[in-house]
Amino acid sequence: MNNLKIGVLSLTAFLTFAGMENITAENIKIDTQNSSLVLQADKGKKLRHLYYGGKITDTDAKNLRPAVGKIYNAYPDYGMTTMPETAIAMIHGDGNMTLDLVVDGVSSRKEDGADIQTITLKDNYYPVIVKVNYKTRPDENVMETWTEITNNEKSPVTLTRFASGYLPIRKGDVWLSSFHGNWGNEAKVTEEPLTRGLKVIKSHEGVRNSRYDHSEVMFSLDGKPDENSGKAIGAALCYGGNYKLRIDTDETDSHHFFAGINEEDSHYKLGKGETFTTPALALAWSDEGIGGVSRSFHKWGRNHKLAHGDKPRKVLLNSWEGVYFDINEKGMADMMKNIASMGGELFVMDDGWFGVKYPRNNDTTGLGDWIVDAKKLPGGIQGLIDEAKKNNISFGIWIEPEMVNSKSELFEKHPEYVVKADHRNLKYGRGKTQLNLDMSNPKVQEIVFNIVDTLMTKYPEIDYIKWDANMDIENHGSQYLPADRQSHLYIDYMKGLEKTLDKIRAKYPDVTIQACASGGGRVNYGILPWFDEFWTSDNTDALQRIYMQWGTSYFFPAIAMASHISAAPNHQTRRTIPIKFRTDVAMSGRLGMEIQPNDMTVQEKEQTKKAINEYKEIRPIVQFGDLYRLMSPYDEKGVASLMYVAPEKDKAVFYWWKTRAFRNEILPKVAMKGLDPDKIYIVKELNSIDNKKLSFEGKSYSGKFLMENGLEMPVNHDLPKDQQTDWSSRVLLLESK
Ligand code: DGJ
């Protein structure tokens, strides 16, 4: 039975806790497809966490008892106990800083095929209500939890902490996997055992919240993280703004995980009758190691958390690294012709196409003035769309709607629309002129909506929008919010953005929208519901991409991970990588190009054309299949490898990349995963460049053999001497007979 409330009438056993307290048991079981969460919700008592793990029976849930000495409030409140970390804290109208929340009732409802279980808590003195919600779907392993906090006091209360959720994690050899980096080096994996004390992962950036640290973590409960075995929990805070994850390991070596909006500099006042809703914290449990958690998140992400997760993505060419700001009609037409001739399906014109009084020739001018620069594009956007049509491809366009340059007509007319602190001179971002528009202001929300609305109304054939954001919130101050609500800026910015995106999606449900924030600064499940995909990083170097895409793949599916073939030497690392390796990495995500095709050699073009055509064949497997990470680049074994397996297990694509070149180094053999042991698979190499075919080309192997042994890859490519390099990679298609 799903999401069951157990023992309302039947179970009236009196339980004895370490505190020698007698209470009446009323356990609530909340089930996903593979897991259960059990809470004890006795009216008038604290809501208690009893269990989160593999799915259990109703009887087990009914008879669950807290371990001696382990009474965990499911949503710890501040003030009455000495628990060092709490989920919620507030200052009441009269200055009292305590909360004492007890269960008031339990209810459930259905919403869009999901089950929502709500436990209502009320303070036992003040008229404050907190609803703790859990959302599950019978065919998904991910559950979401969030809270709604309502103030019914006469005067405003100030929320000083408001986590989305809390999870106690049992003691043991528990490891944390988290994702950190910087611009051009995002989402690198860090693994560490949890030790005594407090670990905090947070964002202060306001907009580009995954640029440095990610709001997703995994806990491996049985020692060092393993891809395939051991119990693991994945947690993703679904929020696009400032967040804070806290993991406190206490004196009993138990761990306490809290996740929510970062309350620092964001204390939130709630007037009488107002409700604050926290973003969702998504949780998944697996006994198939961290790989199992990833697959659960990918499926749930595709089905419920990103726009059009069931639609294959087009192969595109984006103009940025090809021409940067040098946009002109001929250049765009050339690029369209080129991408079409290589089999691409979409062309995206990046930055540099707009601005009349302040033309966008570099990053110092024009943001805010979304009018085409007719000097660069005399035929306007319609001319480009017509050109795309001639080439039988779709057309997309870049915008950065939340931002403005001080050198723009918008800023000249409306300096009051930018984020700015009273009495302070403005501090500028990119180009020393960039500023944030204040999304908390409804007039600004209207402007941002109109940018998209005007483009889409005038040019309904626009198929794709790249929505960029290249500045963190600086100048803490809203010219719109009143003096006593200045601390709401970060949160109200996000609320305003979400409201605007809702309006855009309601009117334009079909357009593909990419979330970009100086590369991978907006990779999170808070922003994805309005977006189809994200730009994984501004760094397109194929070798470094293996590391970044590896980390990104822990929570995000390949369909959302834009992965582009770019020039050699690479513009970010200056590394020269042969086209074969560049294509083999790019086609492990959502394949695209980020290059000036006019500068490509004939051989590069041919190789890319082949790769695009072959990608189309494997696109459903990559974009909708199950990911198995086989050999991590972080293990520095000289090889990284992963594969995607179609849900029916009749097809799979295997990727193998040599990550370094040492003479006579013995590279490990990579065993495959996720296949049907009883199926027979025929092997076909894609993107092949060798003179001699691989020894196993066209041969058949059982899934069992491939998973127990794998296929040994030759270390180098078989090429004439003058074409040999130190790079080597393979992509194999496996198809069952
Ligand atoms: C930052 C993005 O990450 C790039 O891809 C490009 O769109 C530039 N902005 C344009 O200014």
XYZ file of N, CA and C in Angstrom, residues 69 76 146 289 408 446 486 637 659:
27
model
N 17.683 6.293 22.761
C 18.544 7.477 22.721
C 18.512 8.215 21.411
N 13.310 19.708 12.910
C 13.751 20.254 14.200
C 13.561 21.774 14.305
N 9.061 19.547 1.404
C 9.139 21.004 1.568
C 8.157 21.419 2.657
N 24.364 1.412 -4.943
C 25.429 2.399 -4.922
C 25.002 3.743 -5.500
N 23.260 51.523 -21.751
C 22.096 50.992 -22.473
C 20.981 52.013 -22.362
N 7.789 42.346 -15.737
C 7.058 42.631 -16.980
C 8.042 42.853 -18.140
N 14.390 44.771 2.960
C 15.609 44.697 2.142
C 16.250 43.307 2.214
N 43.200 6.101 -13.575
C 43.721 4.814 -14.052
C 44.144 4.907 -15.515
N 42.736 8.892 -20.834
C 42.863 10.221 -20.216
C 44.311 10.682 -20.046
